[in-house]
Amino acid sequence: MEPSTGVPGRRVSSAAGPSWRSKASGRASRAAWVVALALVAIAALALDAQDRPASAQAFGSGSGSCTSSTACSASGTSSGGQPFSVSFNPSTGSGTITVDSQPPQPVTVTPTGSNTFAAASGPNTFNCTLNTSAFTSSSTFSCVQVRSEAGAQETALRGTAHGTTRTQVETTVDIITARIRSISRDIAISSGTAQTSELEERPSSYSGMAAGSTDLKWGFWIDSSGTYLADSSPIAKFNGFGFDELAGIDYNLDNKWLFGFNAGYVRTDVHIPVIAGSRLEDGAQVGPYISYVASSHVTGDLLFNYSRLSNSATGLASFNSNRYAAAGNINFFYDVGGFSLTGFMGYTYAIENPTSMAPGLIGGVPTSIHYGAVKVGGEAAYPIDNFEPYIPLTVEYETTNPRDGTGRGVVIIGAGARYRFTDAIKGGIEVTSDELRSHSTNIVGAANLRISF
């Protein structure tokens, strides 16, 4: 006869208890080391990706040479991540410029001194300095891209579009994956056959025992969040607020699969000093999600979101955009000592395409906004009866080029608490803040409620 652990569906043999605990402890230790090493590796990449003080001072810089007295070229990358190149004929003062992989534009080259010149194309002006006083095949020179007022507005609007898209995608994906992870952990632990550590007589209070019940297969959740976001970079300076109102419904199939669907409203409204106005992006978001419970310690999940968004900015015509976002995660659960530990690793990718009405100042068609990031993180929770405080930590590295003057790496840390009102009703609150991402501030506060039926 096997004694009950206090969790539905979970039994542990008393005779095998000490041996099993030793093995479980070893597995937990190895898993903890793997997660810790991954966090250190990603953190190192994140810190290495921060903007250096020197690069933050110039909009862009590069270098080049003259292969003859009539052919000179230079190339480089702006501090916002946009590649550029300049090619020209010193004798005629004509040439072309290419910025951010857009079609080449004609430039006019004007000498500004014995060893300096300017290459200009519309709002893009490059001040270049020769190492010698004449154009020769051995001459080398460096260029710094200078923003005119029109160029500053264009750059700020493009950067703001990238920054607000990243914030919306980060926030909504994190909200949905947190809800998936919560219910999947319940299913995994409540239906598992292996108990960890010393908690054999304590049921998981992570979010109640309803997930393992044969009677409560459906779940409905709502989440409301607010975000303060700001960018202090010279590329795209802005600040403002965002709001996300999301809801979802899901079904637990045989304690192995979770199928769900989310829908809601997202909004970001920021002030942009360079245009002495604001930019608003808001609209509806919908999408399915799925989770697979591989064991009592491991789950995996996938989600896809579609957003139809309205965009407007002071002095510009309004336009719509379509955003597609996908994310996948692997999650790990262990109870060690008095703590409930959760770890995860995953990847998020999104693309936003403006309609043909998008104004040229933000790129127009076919310019799209791309955002991708790899994430490693987890949380440490300490259950106290029906109350459970926890500390979340995520390290994120952006795999796409940030176009808003911020760094690729970020550490997201916060604090939260969950409370189980009944086996079928639970709620929670959480506050998180971005740390170590240069020129960026993102503070998110959220509250959620889940009802099982």
Short mmCIF file of C-alpha atoms in Angstrom, two decimals:
data_model
loop_
_atom_site.label_atom_id
_atom_site.label_comp_id
_atom_site.label_asym_id
_atom_site.label_seq_id
_atom_site.Cartn_x
_atom_site.Cartn_y
_atom_site.Cartn_z
CA MET A 1 0.00 0.00 0.00
CA GLU A 2 1.54 3.29 -1.08
CA PRO A 3 0.88 6.34 1.08
CA SER A 4 -0.63 9.48 -0.43
CA THR A 5 1.57 12.56 -0.80
CA GLY A 6 -1.38 14.93 -0.35
CA VAL A 7 -1.45 15.82 -4.08
CA PRO A 8 -4.11 14.22 -6.31
CA GLY A 9 -2.64 11.53 -8.50
CA ARG A 10 0.73 11.47 -6.70
CA ARG A 11 1.97 8.45 -4.69
CA VAL A 12 5.39 7.71 -3.23
CA SER A 13 6.71 4.46 -1.85
CA SER A 14 7.95 4.93 1.72
CA ALA A 15 10.53 2.18 1.34
CA ALA A 16 12.14 3.86 -1.64
CA GLY A 17 11.91 7.37 -0.17
CA PRO A 18 15.53 8.07 0.91
CA SER A 19 17.03 6.55 -2.25
CA TRP A 20 14.65 8.45 -4.45
CA ARG A 21 15.33 11.72 -2.62
CA SER A 22 19.05 11.29 -3.20
CA LYS A 23 18.51 10.81 -6.91
CA ALA A 24 16.06 13.70 -7.07
CA SER A 25 18.52 15.94 -5.26
CA GLY A 26 21.22 15.02 -7.77
CA ARG A 27 18.94 15.77 -10.71
CA ALA A 28 17.86 19.07 -9.18
CA SER A 29 21.50 20.01 -8.56
CA ARG A 30 22.52 19.24 -12.14
CA ALA A 31 19.52 21.14 -13.50
CA ALA A 32 20.34 24.12 -11.30
CA TRP A 33 23.95 24.17 -12.56
CA VAL A 34 22.77 24.01 -16.19
CA VAL A 35 20.37 26.90 -15.69
CA ALA A 36 23.00 28.89 -13.76
CA LEU A 37 25.64 28.42 -16.46
CA ALA A 38 23.13 29.43 -19.14
CA LEU A 39 22.24 32.56 -17.17
CA VAL A 40 25.91 33.49 -16.82
CA ALA A 41 26.57 32.95 -20.54
CA ILE A 42 23.59 35.03 -21.64
CA ALA A 43 24.38 37.72 -19.07
CA ALA A 44 27.93 37.99 -20.43
CA LEU A 45 26.56 38.46 -23.93
CA ALA A 46 24.07 41.00 -22.64
CA LEU A 47 26.69 43.06 -20.87
CA ASP A 48 29.06 42.89 -23.85
CA ALA A 49 26.30 44.27 -26.08
CA GLN A 50 25.82 47.49 -24.15
CA ASP A 51 26.50 50.75 -25.99
CA ARG A 52 29.95 52.18 -25.32
CA PRO A 53 30.07 55.84 -24.31
CA ALA A 54 32.00 56.82 -27.44
CA SER A 55 29.55 55.22 -29.88
CA ALA A 56 26.62 56.83 -28.12
CA GLN A 57 27.95 60.29 -28.97
CA ALA A 58 27.85 59.89 -32.77
CA PHE A 59 24.81 58.96 -34.81
CA GLY A 60 27.03 56.81 -37.02
CA SER A 61 30.64 56.36 -38.06
CA GLY A 62 32.66 54.43 -40.60
CA SER A 63 35.82 54.48 -42.68
CA GLY A 64 36.95 53.92 -46.24
CA SER A 65 39.61 54.61 -48.87
CA CYS A 66 40.12 55.84 -52.43
CA THR A 67 41.13 53.22 -55.00
CA SER A 68 41.85 56.02 -57.48
CA SER A 69 41.55 59.77 -57.80
CA THR A 70 37.96 59.31 -59.04
CA ALA A 71 36.68 56.49 -56.81
CA CYS A 72 36.31 56.71 -53.04
CA SER A 73 34.03 54.81 -50.70
CA ALA A 74 33.31 54.46 -46.99
CA SER A 75 31.05 52.23 -44.91
CA GLY A 76 30.05 51.86 -41.30
CA THR A 77 27.23 51.32 -38.84
CA SER A 78 25.20 53.86 -36.92
CA SER A 79 24.85 53.62 -33.16
CA GLY A 80 21.29 52.52 -33.83
CA GLY A 81 22.52 49.50 -35.76
CA GLN A 82 21.80 50.70 -39.32
CA PRO A 83 24.55 49.94 -41.85
CA PHE A 84 25.47 52.72 -44.29
CA SER A 85 27.88 53.21 -47.19
CA VAL A 86 29.04 56.18 -49.26
CA SER A 87 30.62 55.99 -52.75
CA PHE A 88 31.68 59.08 -54.71
CA ASN A 89 33.91 60.65 -57.33
CA PRO A 90 36.10 63.37 -55.73
CA SER A 91 36.68 65.13 -59.03
CA THR A 92 32.99 65.57 -59.87
CA GLY A 93 31.60 65.65 -56.35
CA SER A 94 28.90 63.09 -57.21
CA GLY A 95 28.14 59.69 -55.74
CA THR A 96 25.60 57.53 -53.94
CA ILE A 97 24.68 56.71 -50.36
CA THR A 98 22.96 53.61 -49.02
CA VAL A 99 21.44 53.59 -45.54
CA ASP A 100 19.83 50.57 -43.83
CA SER A 101 19.76 48.45 -47.01
CA GLN A 102 17.43 50.91 -48.73
CA PRO A 103 17.93 51.72 -52.46
CA PRO A 104 21.05 53.88 -53.08
CA GLN A 105 20.39 57.63 -53.13
CA PRO A 106 22.44 60.27 -55.00
CA VAL A 107 24.78 62.41 -52.88
CA THR A 108 26.58 65.68 -53.40
CA VAL A 109 30.14 65.83 -52.07
CA THR A 110 31.29 69.27 -50.93
CA PRO A 111 34.86 70.04 -49.72
CA THR A 112 34.79 71.72 -46.30
CA GLY A 113 38.54 72.17 -45.83
CA SER A 114 41.96 70.95 -46.95
CA ASN A 115 41.28 67.46 -45.67
CA THR A 116 37.55 67.38 -44.94
CA PHE A 117 34.36 67.12 -46.98
CA ALA A 118 30.63 66.55 -46.56
CA ALA A 119 28.51 63.99 -48.42
CA ALA A 120 24.83 64.89 -48.29
CA SER A 121 21.61 63.21 -49.46
CA GLY A 122 18.39 64.74 -48.22
CA PRO A 123 18.35 64.51 -44.42
CA ASN A 124 21.47 62.29 -44.39
CA THR A 125 24.73 64.24 -44.13
CA PHE A 126 28.12 62.61 -43.57
CA ASN A 127 31.03 64.72 -42.35
CA CYS A 128 34.22 62.96 -43.45
CA THR A 129 37.87 63.59 -42.64
CA LEU A 130 40.85 62.55 -44.79
CA ASN A 131 44.13 61.45 -43.31
CA THR A 132 45.96 63.29 -46.10
CA SER A 133 45.27 66.52 -47.91
CA ALA A 134 44.51 64.87 -51.26
CA PHE A 135 42.50 61.97 -52.63
CA THR A 136 44.95 59.18 -53.48
CA SER A 137 44.82 55.41 -53.64
CA SER A 138 46.46 55.25 -50.22
CA SER A 139 44.21 57.84 -48.62
CA THR A 140 41.95 56.72 -45.81
CA PHE A 141 39.20 58.69 -44.18
CA SER A 142 36.49 58.42 -41.52
CA CYS A 143 32.90 59.62 -41.65
CA VAL A 144 30.38 60.61 -39.01
CA GLN A 145 26.71 60.78 -39.95
CA VAL A 146 25.12 64.06 -38.92
CA ARG A 147 21.41 64.39 -38.36
CA SER A 148 19.64 67.40 -39.79
CA GLU A 149 16.35 68.33 -38.12
CA ALA A 150 14.40 66.31 -40.69
CA GLY A 151 16.82 63.43 -40.24
CA ALA A 152 16.47 63.62 -36.46
CA GLN A 153 12.68 63.39 -36.73
CA GLU A 154 12.88 60.46 -39.12
CA THR A 155 15.36 58.64 -36.92
CA ALA A 156 13.36 59.30 -33.74
CA LEU A 157 10.11 58.09 -35.30
CA ARG A 158 11.71 54.95 -36.67
CA GLY A 159 13.42 54.26 -33.36
CA THR A 160 10.25 54.89 -31.37
CA ALA A 161 8.33 52.49 -33.62
CA HIS A 162 10.91 49.78 -32.90
CA GLY A 163 11.00 50.54 -29.17
CA THR A 164 7.23 50.50 -28.67
CA THR A 165 6.84 47.33 -30.75
CA ARG A 166 9.47 45.56 -28.65
CA THR A 167 7.76 46.64 -25.41
CA GLN A 168 4.33 45.46 -26.57
CA VAL A 169 5.66 42.11 -27.79
CA GLU A 170 7.78 41.54 -24.67
CA THR A 171 4.93 42.38 -22.30
CA THR A 172 2.14 40.43 -24.00
CA VAL A 173 4.27 37.35 -24.67
CA ASP A 174 5.54 37.34 -21.07
CA ILE A 175 1.97 37.61 -19.76
CA ILE A 176 0.66 34.73 -21.85
CA THR A 177 3.65 32.44 -21.26
CA ALA A 178 3.37 33.11 -17.51
CA ARG A 179 -0.26 31.98 -17.58
CA ILE A 180 0.65 28.88 -19.64
CA ARG A 181 3.54 28.06 -17.32
CA SER A 182 1.35 28.40 -14.24
CA ILE A 183 -1.38 25.98 -15.31
CA SER A 184 1.10 23.59 -16.98
CA ARG A 185 3.08 23.39 -13.73
CA ASP A 186 -0.13 22.53 -11.86
CA ILE A 187 -0.93 19.79 -14.34
CA ALA A 188 2.62 18.44 -14.29
CA ILE A 189 2.94 18.30 -10.51
CA SER A 190 -0.65 17.29 -9.70
CA SER A 191 -0.63 14.42 -12.19
CA GLY A 192 3.01 13.38 -11.67
CA THR A 193 4.16 10.16 -10.06
CA ALA A 194 7.51 11.44 -8.78
CA GLN A 195 7.76 13.65 -5.71
CA THR A 196 10.76 15.89 -5.13
CA SER A 197 12.75 16.85 -2.08
CA GLU A 198 11.14 16.91 1.37
CA LEU A 199 7.71 18.21 0.35
CA GLU A 200 5.98 14.83 0.19
CA GLU A 201 3.18 15.85 2.55
CA ARG A 202 2.68 19.38 1.16
CA PRO A 203 0.52 19.91 -1.94
CA SER A 204 1.78 22.49 -4.36
CA SER A 205 0.22 25.87 -3.62
CA TYR A 206 1.68 27.32 -6.80
CA SER A 207 -1.85 27.79 -8.09
CA GLY A 208 -4.00 25.19 -6.42
CA MET A 209 -4.76 21.56 -7.09
CA ALA A 210 -7.64 22.12 -9.49
CA ALA A 211 -5.45 21.53 -12.55
CA GLY A 212 -5.15 17.82 -11.75
CA SER A 213 -8.86 17.35 -11.15
CA THR A 214 -10.84 15.22 -13.59
CA ASP A 215 -13.81 17.54 -13.07
CA LEU A 216 -12.14 20.89 -13.79
CA LYS A 217 -10.73 20.76 -17.30
CA TRP A 218 -11.52 24.29 -18.47
CA GLY A 219 -9.82 27.46 -17.34
CA PHE A 220 -10.49 31.16 -17.91
CA TRP A 221 -7.97 33.89 -17.07
CA ILE A 222 -7.69 37.66 -17.29
CA ASP A 223 -4.60 39.84 -16.96
CA SER A 224 -4.35 43.62 -16.75
CA SER A 225 -0.99 45.36 -16.93
CA GLY A 226 0.44 48.85 -17.13
CA THR A 227 3.91 49.82 -18.37
CA TYR A 228 6.09 52.89 -17.97
CA LEU A 229 8.64 53.01 -20.80
CA ALA A 230 11.37 55.51 -21.65
CA ASP A 231 14.31 55.79 -24.05
CA SER A 232 17.10 58.24 -23.27
CA SER A 233 19.31 57.48 -26.30
CA PRO A 234 20.31 60.12 -28.87
CA ILE A 235 18.66 57.94 -31.54
CA ALA A 236 15.07 57.87 -30.33
CA LYS A 237 14.30 59.75 -27.15
CA PHE A 238 10.77 59.15 -25.84
CA ASN A 239 8.76 58.32 -22.73
CA GLY A 240 5.21 57.27 -21.99
CA PHE A 241 2.87 54.52 -20.89
CA GLY A 242 1.44 51.27 -22.17
CA PHE A 243 -1.64 49.24 -21.23
CA ASP A 244 -2.44 45.60 -22.02
CA GLU A 245 -5.78 43.97 -21.26
CA LEU A 246 -5.73 40.25 -22.10
CA ALA A 247 -7.97 37.26 -21.48
CA GLY A 248 -7.72 33.60 -22.35
CA ILE A 249 -9.51 30.28 -22.16
CA ASP A 250 -7.93 26.82 -22.28
CA TYR A 251 -8.72 23.11 -22.02
CA ASN A 252 -6.72 20.38 -20.26
CA LEU A 253 -6.70 17.18 -22.34
CA ASP A 254 -5.76 14.05 -20.38
CA ASN A 255 -3.28 15.97 -18.19
CA LYS A 256 -0.88 15.94 -21.17
CA TRP A 257 -2.00 18.74 -23.46
CA LEU A 258 -3.26 22.25 -22.82
CA PHE A 259 -5.00 24.01 -25.72
CA GLY A 260 -5.90 27.68 -25.37
CA PHE A 261 -6.77 30.94 -27.06
CA ASN A 262 -6.11 34.53 -25.96
CA ALA A 263 -7.61 37.85 -27.04
CA GLY A 264 -7.27 41.42 -25.87
CA TYR A 265 -6.32 45.05 -26.39
CA VAL A 266 -2.84 46.61 -26.41
CA ARG A 267 -1.90 50.29 -26.32
CA THR A 268 1.30 52.36 -26.13
CA ASP A 269 1.25 56.17 -25.98
CA VAL A 270 4.59 58.00 -25.83
CA HIS A 271 5.87 61.57 -26.05
CA ILE A 272 8.68 62.30 -28.56
CA PRO A 273 10.54 65.58 -27.84
CA VAL A 274 12.09 65.93 -31.31
CA ILE A 275 8.65 66.23 -32.94
CA ALA A 276 7.19 68.10 -29.94
CA GLY A 277 4.35 65.61 -30.00
CA SER A 278 3.32 62.03 -29.36
CA ARG A 279 2.96 58.66 -31.03
CA LEU A 280 0.10 56.26 -30.33
CA GLU A 281 -0.13 52.59 -31.30
CA ASP A 282 -3.11 50.48 -30.24
CA GLY A 283 -5.31 47.66 -31.41
CA ALA A 284 -6.62 44.15 -30.93
CA GLN A 285 -4.58 40.99 -30.39
CA VAL A 286 -5.67 37.37 -30.76
CA GLY A 287 -3.92 34.02 -30.95
CA PRO A 288 -3.76 30.34 -29.93
CA TYR A 289 -1.37 28.61 -27.55
CA ILE A 290 -0.51 25.03 -26.69
CA SER A 291 1.45 23.28 -23.95
CA TYR A 292 2.69 19.68 -23.65
CA VAL A 293 3.40 18.08 -20.27
CA ALA A 294 6.38 15.79 -20.85
CA SER A 295 6.79 14.77 -17.18
CA SER A 296 6.17 16.03 -13.66
CA HIS A 297 9.25 18.25 -14.10
CA VAL A 298 9.24 19.36 -17.76
CA THR A 299 6.75 21.06 -20.07
CA GLY A 300 6.97 22.83 -23.42
CA ASP A 301 4.74 25.52 -24.92
CA LEU A 302 4.17 27.43 -28.14
CA LEU A 303 2.07 30.49 -28.91
CA PHE A 304 1.18 32.65 -31.91
CA ASN A 305 -0.31 36.15 -31.80
CA TYR A 306 -1.78 38.35 -34.51
CA SER A 307 -2.31 42.07 -33.85
CA ARG A 308 -4.11 44.62 -36.03
CA LEU A 309 -2.83 48.00 -34.93
CA SER A 310 -3.61 51.66 -35.55
CA ASN A 311 -0.66 54.07 -35.63
CA SER A 312 -0.66 57.86 -35.38
CA ALA A 313 1.89 60.56 -34.64
CA THR A 314 1.71 64.32 -34.31
CA GLY A 315 1.84 65.95 -37.74
CA LEU A 316 1.64 62.66 -39.68
CA ALA A 317 -1.17 60.74 -41.35
CA SER A 318 -2.50 57.72 -39.46
CA PHE A 319 -1.94 54.22 -40.80
CA ASN A 320 -2.50 50.59 -39.85
CA SER A 321 -0.04 47.75 -39.36
CA ASN A 322 -0.17 43.97 -39.00
CA ARG A 323 2.00 42.25 -36.41
CA TYR A 324 2.77 38.53 -36.20
CA ALA A 325 4.51 37.15 -33.11
CA ALA A 326 5.50 33.62 -32.10
CA ALA A 327 7.25 32.21 -29.03
CA GLY A 328 8.36 28.84 -27.73
CA ASN A 329 9.59 27.79 -24.28
CA ILE A 330 10.83 24.75 -22.36
CA ASN A 331 10.01 24.84 -18.65
CA PHE A 332 11.49 22.98 -15.67
CA PHE A 333 9.92 22.52 -12.21
CA TYR A 334 11.51 21.39 -8.95
CA ASP A 335 10.74 21.67 -5.24
CA VAL A 336 13.88 22.08 -3.15
CA GLY A 337 13.78 22.66 0.60
CA GLY A 338 10.86 24.97 1.22
CA PHE A 339 11.06 26.53 -2.24
CA SER A 340 9.20 25.89 -5.48
CA LEU A 341 11.66 26.54 -8.31
CA THR A 342 10.78 27.16 -11.94
CA GLY A 343 13.21 27.61 -14.83
CA PHE A 344 12.67 28.21 -18.52
CA MET A 345 14.45 28.96 -21.78
CA GLY A 346 12.84 30.13 -25.00
CA TYR A 347 12.79 32.35 -28.06
CA THR A 348 10.42 35.08 -29.25
CA TYR A 349 10.19 36.52 -32.76
CA ALA A 350 7.87 39.19 -34.18
CA ILE A 351 7.48 41.09 -37.42
CA GLU A 352 5.28 44.15 -37.96
CA ASN A 353 4.38 45.30 -41.46
CA PRO A 354 2.90 48.77 -42.07
CA THR A 355 0.22 49.26 -44.69
CA SER A 356 0.78 51.33 -47.84
CA MET A 357 -0.43 54.43 -45.99
CA ALA A 358 2.64 54.50 -43.73
CA PRO A 359 4.43 57.88 -44.05
CA GLY A 360 7.99 57.99 -45.32
CA LEU A 361 9.26 59.42 -42.03
CA ILE A 362 8.95 55.98 -40.41
CA GLY A 363 10.21 54.13 -43.46
CA GLY A 364 7.05 53.44 -45.44
CA VAL A 365 6.69 50.26 -47.43
CA PRO A 366 8.47 47.83 -47.56
CA THR A 367 10.09 48.73 -44.22
CA SER A 368 9.13 46.22 -41.52
CA ILE A 369 9.93 46.08 -37.82
CA HIS A 370 11.68 42.88 -36.71
CA TYR A 371 12.14 41.80 -33.11
CA GLY A 372 13.72 38.56 -31.90
CA ALA A 373 15.08 37.60 -28.49
CA VAL A 374 16.39 34.54 -26.68
CA LYS A 375 15.39 34.28 -23.02
CA VAL A 376 16.60 32.28 -20.03
CA GLY A 377 15.07 32.72 -16.60
CA GLY A 378 13.01 31.42 -13.76
CA GLU A 379 11.58 32.15 -10.36
CA ALA A 380 11.97 31.09 -6.76
CA ALA A 381 8.68 30.86 -4.83
CA TYR A 382 8.09 30.13 -1.14
CA PRO A 383 4.58 28.73 -0.50
CA ILE A 384 2.95 29.67 2.80
CA ASP A 385 -0.40 27.85 2.94
CA ASN A 386 -2.50 29.49 0.19
CA PHE A 387 -0.15 32.46 -0.18
CA GLU A 388 2.95 32.29 -2.35
CA PRO A 389 5.45 35.15 -2.74
CA TYR A 390 8.10 34.76 -5.46
CA ILE A 391 11.04 36.47 -7.16
CA PRO A 392 11.22 36.27 -11.00
CA LEU A 393 14.44 36.77 -12.99
CA THR A 394 14.91 36.74 -16.77
CA VAL A 395 18.01 37.38 -18.87
CA GLU A 396 17.22 38.36 -22.46
CA TYR A 397 19.41 38.95 -25.51
CA GLU A 398 17.95 40.59 -28.62
CA THR A 399 19.02 38.75 -31.77
CA THR A 400 17.74 41.46 -34.12
CA ASN A 401 19.35 44.91 -34.39
CA PRO A 402 17.86 47.41 -31.92
CA ARG A 403 16.90 50.49 -33.94
CA ASP A 404 16.10 52.71 -30.98
CA GLY A 405 19.63 53.26 -29.66
CA THR A 406 19.30 50.76 -26.80
CA GLY A 407 21.45 47.71 -26.06
CA ARG A 408 20.69 44.12 -26.99
CA GLY A 409 20.94 42.67 -23.49
CA VAL A 410 18.62 43.10 -20.52
CA VAL A 411 18.04 41.56 -17.10
CA ILE A 412 14.41 41.64 -15.96
CA ILE A 413 13.87 41.27 -12.22
CA GLY A 414 10.87 41.79 -10.02
CA ALA A 415 8.62 40.54 -7.22
CA GLY A 416 5.20 38.95 -7.14
CA ALA A 417 2.71 36.99 -5.11
CA ARG A 418 -0.04 34.46 -5.81
CA TYR A 419 -3.02 33.55 -3.65
CA ARG A 420 -5.33 30.54 -3.89
CA PHE A 421 -8.85 31.59 -2.87
CA THR A 422 -10.28 28.12 -3.57
CA ASP A 423 -9.14 25.09 -5.56
CA ALA A 424 -10.84 26.69 -8.56
CA ILE A 425 -9.92 30.38 -8.12
CA LYS A 426 -6.48 31.93 -7.83
CA GLY A 427 -5.03 35.39 -8.39
CA GLY A 428 -1.72 37.16 -8.47
CA ILE A 429 0.15 40.46 -8.77
CA GLU A 430 3.64 41.19 -10.10
CA VAL A 431 6.00 44.12 -10.72
CA THR A 432 9.10 43.82 -12.92
CA SER A 433 11.78 46.23 -14.11
CA ASP A 434 14.37 46.15 -16.91
CA GLU A 435 17.95 46.45 -15.71
CA LEU A 436 21.29 46.86 -17.55
CA ARG A 437 19.76 47.68 -20.95
CA SER A 438 21.43 50.92 -21.98
CA HIS A 439 19.22 54.00 -22.42
CA SER A 440 16.07 51.99 -21.62
CA THR A 441 13.53 51.95 -18.78
CA ASN A 442 10.62 49.50 -18.69
CA ILE A 443 8.60 49.01 -15.50
CA VAL A 444 5.59 46.69 -15.69
CA GLY A 445 2.89 46.14 -13.07
CA ALA A 446 0.31 43.39 -13.64
CA ALA A 447 -2.58 41.63 -11.90
CA ASN A 448 -4.22 38.36 -12.96
CA LEU A 449 -7.06 36.04 -12.02
CA ARG A 450 -7.79 32.46 -13.09
CA ILE A 451 -11.00 30.47 -12.69
CA SER A 452 -11.13 26.71 -13.36
CA PHE A 453 -14.40 24.98 -14.17
#
